mmCIF file of C-alpha atoms in Angstrom:
data_model
loop_
_atom_site.group_PDB
_atom_site.id
_atom_site.type_symbol
_atom_site.label_atom_id
_atom_site.label_comp_id
_atom_site.label_asym_id
_atom_site.label_seq_id
_atom_site.Cartn_x
_atom_site.Cartn_y
_atom_site.Cartn_z
ATOM 1 C CA UNK A 1 2.880 -46.894 -5.133
ATOM 2 C CA UNK A 2 2.446 -43.460 -6.716
ATOM 3 C CA UNK A 3 4.859 -40.627 -6.080
ATOM 4 C CA UNK A 4 3.270 -37.817 -4.091
ATOM 5 C CA UNK A 5 2.053 -34.974 -6.253
ATOM 6 C CA UNK A 6 3.727 -31.647 -5.560
ATOM 7 C CA UNK A 7 1.524 -28.979 -4.022
ATOM 8 C CA UNK A 8 -0.178 -26.802 -6.596
ATOM 9 C CA UNK A 9 1.198 -23.307 -6.918
ATOM 10 C CA UNK A 10 -1.400 -20.708 -6.144
ATOM 11 C CA UNK A 11 -2.541 -18.833 -9.258
ATOM 12 C CA UNK A 12 -1.270 -15.308 -9.791
ATOM 13 C CA UNK A 13 -3.346 -12.414 -8.544
ATOM 14 C CA UNK A 14 -4.596 -10.631 -11.645
ATOM 15 C CA UNK A 15 -4.953 -6.892 -12.143
ATOM 16 C CA UNK A 16 -8.747 -7.235 -12.176
ATOM 17 C CA UNK A 17 -8.670 -8.555 -8.601
ATOM 18 C CA UNK A 18 -6.656 -5.520 -7.524
ATOM 19 C CA UNK A 19 -9.082 -3.170 -9.266
ATOM 20 C CA UNK A 20 -12.088 -4.890 -7.666
ATOM 21 C CA UNK A 21 -10.476 -4.512 -4.243
ATOM 22 C CA UNK A 22 -10.001 -0.810 -4.959
ATOM 23 C CA UNK A 23 -13.644 -0.517 -5.976
ATOM 24 C CA UNK A 24 -14.793 -2.189 -2.747
ATOM 25 C CA UNK A 25 -12.598 0.166 -0.699
ATOM 26 C CA UNK A 26 -14.012 3.141 -2.602
ATOM 27 C CA UNK A 27 -17.593 2.045 -1.960
ATOM 28 C CA UNK A 28 -16.967 1.502 1.753
ATOM 29 C CA UNK A 29 -15.170 4.862 1.961
ATOM 30 C CA UNK A 30 -18.012 6.653 0.156
ATOM 31 C CA UNK A 31 -20.612 5.268 2.554
ATOM 32 C CA UNK A 32 -18.555 6.202 5.628
ATOM 33 C CA UNK A 33 -17.760 9.685 4.305
ATOM 34 C CA UNK A 34 -21.379 10.463 3.341
ATOM 35 C CA UNK A 35 -22.798 9.146 6.609
ATOM 36 C CA UNK A 36 -20.173 10.434 9.050
ATOM 37 C CA UNK A 37 -19.055 13.791 7.660
ATOM 38 C CA UNK A 38 -21.045 17.018 7.538
ATOM 39 C CA UNK A 39 -19.302 18.163 4.353
ATOM 40 C CA UNK A 40 -18.346 15.003 2.436
ATOM 41 C CA UNK A 41 -16.615 16.858 -0.393
ATOM 42 C CA UNK A 42 -14.238 18.517 2.064
ATOM 43 C CA UNK A 43 -12.111 15.351 2.040
ATOM 44 C CA UNK A 44 -10.901 16.400 -1.420
ATOM 45 C CA UNK A 45 -10.072 20.003 -0.607
ATOM 46 C CA UNK A 46 -7.926 19.346 2.457
ATOM 47 C CA UNK A 47 -5.939 21.858 4.465
ATOM 48 C CA UNK A 48 -4.086 23.035 1.336
ATOM 49 C CA UNK A 49 -5.520 23.888 -2.033
ATOM 50 C CA UNK A 50 -5.337 21.343 -4.826
ATOM 51 C CA UNK A 51 -2.401 23.129 -6.503
ATOM 52 C CA UNK A 52 -0.329 23.136 -3.310
ATOM 53 C CA UNK A 53 -1.266 19.534 -2.613
ATOM 54 C CA UNK A 54 -0.037 18.622 -6.077
ATOM 55 C CA UNK A 55 3.266 20.469 -5.588
ATOM 56 C CA UNK A 56 3.876 19.096 -2.096
ATOM 57 C CA UNK A 57 2.687 15.667 -3.207
ATOM 58 C CA UNK A 58 5.088 15.553 -6.140
ATOM 59 C CA UNK A 59 8.002 16.670 -3.960
ATOM 60 C CA UNK A 60 7.163 14.212 -1.201
ATOM 61 C CA UNK A 61 6.608 11.478 -3.808
ATOM 62 C CA UNK A 62 10.085 12.016 -5.227
ATOM 63 C CA UNK A 63 11.561 11.788 -1.722
ATOM 64 C CA UNK A 64 9.476 8.707 -0.938
ATOM 65 C CA UNK A 65 10.458 6.981 -4.192
ATOM 66 C CA UNK A 66 14.167 7.621 -3.600
ATOM 67 C CA UNK A 67 13.825 6.558 0.043
ATOM 68 C CA UNK A 68 12.007 3.382 -0.949
ATOM 69 C CA UNK A 69 14.646 2.452 -3.509
ATOM 70 C CA UNK A 70 17.582 3.258 -1.216
ATOM 71 C CA UNK A 71 15.928 1.292 1.579
ATOM 72 C CA UNK A 72 15.657 -1.718 -0.706
ATOM 73 C CA UNK A 73 19.282 -1.428 -1.829
ATOM 74 C CA UNK A 74 20.484 -1.223 1.777
ATOM 75 C CA UNK A 75 18.371 -4.187 2.893
ATOM 76 C CA UNK A 76 18.377 -6.276 -0.309
ATOM 77 C CA UNK A 77 19.831 -9.342 1.395
ATOM 78 C CA UNK A 78 17.770 -9.095 4.583
ATOM 79 C CA UNK A 79 15.133 -11.614 5.554
ATOM 80 C CA UNK A 80 12.423 -8.939 5.719
ATOM 81 C CA UNK A 81 13.159 -7.891 2.111
ATOM 82 C CA UNK A 82 13.055 -11.519 0.983
ATOM 83 C CA UNK A 83 9.711 -11.922 2.747
ATOM 84 C CA UNK A 84 8.344 -8.765 1.132
ATOM 85 C CA UNK A 85 9.384 -9.985 -2.319
ATOM 86 C CA UNK A 86 7.781 -13.350 -1.615
ATOM 87 C CA UNK A 87 4.592 -11.637 -0.408
ATOM 88 C CA UNK A 88 4.178 -9.823 -3.724
ATOM 89 C CA UNK A 89 5.453 -12.615 -5.977
ATOM 90 C CA UNK A 90 1.903 -13.765 -6.771
ATOM 91 C CA UNK A 91 0.895 -10.430 -8.268
ATOM 92 C CA UNK A 92 0.772 -10.208 -12.034
ATOM 93 C CA UNK A 93 3.559 -7.637 -12.464
ATOM 94 C CA UNK A 94 3.780 -7.830 -16.249
ATOM 95 C CA UNK A 95 3.752 -4.734 -18.446
ATOM 96 C CA UNK A 96 2.489 -1.598 -16.717
ATOM 97 C CA UNK A 97 0.619 -3.575 -14.038
ATOM 98 C CA UNK A 98 2.858 -2.222 -11.232
ATOM 99 C CA UNK A 99 1.620 1.279 -12.102
ATOM 100 C CA UNK A 100 -2.062 0.275 -12.309
ATOM 101 C CA UNK A 101 -1.879 -1.789 -9.110
ATOM 102 C CA UNK A 102 -0.178 1.104 -7.321
ATOM 103 C CA UNK A 103 -2.775 3.622 -8.497
ATOM 104 C CA UNK A 104 -5.650 1.351 -7.481
ATOM 105 C CA UNK A 105 -4.156 0.624 -4.063
ATOM 106 C CA UNK A 106 -3.296 4.259 -3.377
ATOM 107 C CA UNK A 107 -6.685 5.673 -4.367
ATOM 108 C CA UNK A 108 -8.717 2.962 -2.624
ATOM 109 C CA UNK A 109 -6.643 2.790 0.551
ATOM 110 C CA UNK A 110 -6.165 6.538 0.976
ATOM 111 C CA UNK A 111 -9.864 7.248 0.542
ATOM 112 C CA UNK A 112 -10.786 4.489 2.973
ATOM 113 C CA UNK A 113 -8.118 4.872 5.625
ATOM 114 C CA UNK A 114 -7.301 8.578 5.480
ATOM 115 C CA UNK A 115 -10.450 10.311 4.206
ATOM 116 C CA UNK A 116 -13.075 8.007 5.743
ATOM 117 C CA UNK A 117 -11.611 6.367 8.849
ATOM 118 C CA UNK A 118 -8.971 8.804 10.100
ATOM 119 C CA UNK A 119 -11.429 11.620 10.939
ATOM 120 C CA UNK A 120 -13.421 9.114 13.010
ATOM 121 C CA UNK A 121 -10.648 7.047 14.619
ATOM 122 C CA UNK A 122 -7.525 9.204 14.546
ATOM 123 C CA UNK A 123 -4.069 8.558 13.139
ATOM 124 C CA UNK A 124 -2.978 5.728 15.447
ATOM 125 C CA UNK A 125 -6.035 3.485 15.392
ATOM 126 C CA UNK A 126 -6.392 3.980 11.632
ATOM 127 C CA UNK A 127 -2.753 2.950 11.214
ATOM 128 C CA UNK A 128 -3.315 -0.182 13.283
ATOM 129 C CA UNK A 129 -6.277 -1.086 11.055
ATOM 130 C CA UNK A 130 -4.153 -0.352 7.953
ATOM 131 C CA UNK A 131 -1.517 -2.730 9.315
ATOM 132 C CA UNK A 132 -4.105 -5.419 10.071
ATOM 133 C CA UNK A 133 -5.539 -5.272 6.545
ATOM 134 C CA UNK A 134 -2.052 -6.013 5.212
ATOM 135 C CA UNK A 135 -1.576 -9.029 7.494
ATOM 136 C CA UNK A 136 -2.711 -11.634 4.907
ATOM 137 C CA UNK A 137 -0.221 -10.336 2.325
ATOM 138 C CA UNK A 138 2.739 -9.989 4.646
ATOM 139 C CA UNK A 139 1.898 -12.973 6.842
ATOM 140 C CA UNK A 140 2.409 -10.971 10.026
ATOM 141 C CA UNK A 141 1.150 -13.960 12.001
ATOM 142 C CA UNK A 142 4.740 -15.258 12.239
ATOM 143 C CA UNK A 143 6.314 -13.091 14.902
ATOM 144 C CA UNK A 144 9.983 -13.294 14.001
ATOM 145 C CA UNK A 145 12.395 -10.371 13.633
ATOM 146 C CA UNK A 146 11.856 -9.987 9.879
ATOM 147 C CA UNK A 147 8.091 -9.912 10.321
ATOM 148 C CA UNK A 148 8.317 -7.305 13.067
ATOM 149 C CA UNK A 149 10.506 -5.134 10.811
ATOM 150 C CA UNK A 150 7.926 -5.438 8.013
ATOM 151 C CA UNK A 151 5.051 -4.639 10.364
ATOM 152 C CA UNK A 152 6.871 -1.634 11.828
ATOM 153 C CA UNK A 153 7.563 -0.353 8.312
ATOM 154 C CA UNK A 154 3.922 -0.752 7.279
ATOM 155 C CA UNK A 155 2.699 0.974 10.453
ATOM 156 C CA UNK A 156 5.244 3.790 10.003
ATOM 157 C CA UNK A 157 4.165 4.254 6.386
ATOM 158 C CA UNK A 158 0.544 4.531 7.463
ATOM 159 C CA UNK A 159 1.385 7.111 10.141
ATOM 160 C CA UNK A 160 3.384 9.153 7.610
ATOM 161 C CA UNK A 161 0.530 9.029 5.078
ATOM 162 C CA UNK A 162 -1.895 10.017 7.842
ATOM 163 C CA UNK A 163 0.092 13.121 8.686
ATOM 164 C CA UNK A 164 0.461 14.006 4.997
ATOM 165 C CA UNK A 165 -3.318 13.730 4.658
ATOM 166 C CA UNK A 166 -3.897 15.767 7.817
ATOM 167 C CA UNK A 167 -1.486 18.617 7.051
ATOM 168 C CA UNK A 168 -1.306 18.663 3.236
ATOM 169 C CA UNK A 169 -4.299 16.779 1.840
ATOM 170 C CA UNK A 170 -5.647 13.663 0.180
ATOM 171 C CA UNK A 171 -4.053 14.247 -3.226
ATOM 172 C CA UNK A 172 -0.592 14.464 -1.672
ATOM 173 C CA UNK A 173 -1.145 11.278 0.349
ATOM 174 C CA UNK A 174 -2.303 9.432 -2.771
ATOM 175 C CA UNK A 175 0.741 10.616 -4.761
ATOM 176 C CA UNK A 176 3.180 9.513 -2.046
ATOM 177 C CA UNK A 177 1.418 6.153 -1.715
ATOM 178 C CA UNK A 178 1.598 5.623 -5.496
ATOM 179 C CA UNK A 179 5.305 6.483 -5.579
ATOM 180 C CA UNK A 180 6.184 4.045 -2.800
ATOM 181 C CA UNK A 181 4.108 1.240 -4.309
ATOM 182 C CA UNK A 182 5.371 1.758 -7.871
ATOM 183 C CA UNK A 183 9.002 1.642 -6.777
ATOM 184 C CA UNK A 184 8.327 -1.352 -4.547
ATOM 185 C CA UNK A 185 6.508 -3.339 -7.208
ATOM 186 C CA UNK A 186 9.149 -2.671 -9.867
ATOM 187 C CA UNK A 187 11.838 -3.705 -7.373
ATOM 188 C CA UNK A 188 9.906 -6.914 -6.680
ATOM 189 C CA UNK A 189 9.467 -7.571 -10.402
ATOM 190 C CA UNK A 190 13.177 -7.045 -11.074
ATOM 191 C CA UNK A 191 14.143 -9.275 -8.130
ATOM 192 C CA UNK A 192 11.833 -12.040 -9.363
ATOM 193 C CA UNK A 193 13.233 -11.788 -12.886
ATOM 194 C CA UNK A 194 16.795 -11.912 -11.526
ATOM 195 C CA UNK A 195 15.964 -15.185 -9.766
ATOM 196 C CA UNK A 196 14.853 -16.617 -13.092
#
């Protein structure tokens, strides 16, 4: 009688897969923006000029990065943090990949959710859709306390990014999104390395 073979580990998610996802989001966003908006290029100008968006975006990004890191440090031993680390463990986080993944996710998701969908659906419905698109990664199907904390955090992040887009502009929302993701992915990488 043969010993049962252990289940195969799922292969890592490569940077190219992340970039292709970004490209798909960009294409969907472009179609929605061109079809649904009278002035498609206005999504880039926003309520503030590009210079002000950059300044506000950098300031908000610094706050978001510090907040993200402090949040991790305060919840490092929680079940929701362990689940978040496990959710991103399959990503190829070698080298500068956390930066490239963060840039791709921020540009693709902000153009799709904020610039394309938010003007049509509003902040709240767009944030629900943002949350639902993250369900496969976070495995929100399991409704325990840790999962609800993760889902609430993801929804809250989307609402915050929506208001940044609405009152400051797309560039600022992208910068904040990048900052949060970069910090998060480096935290995940360091936690995975610490485990060995």
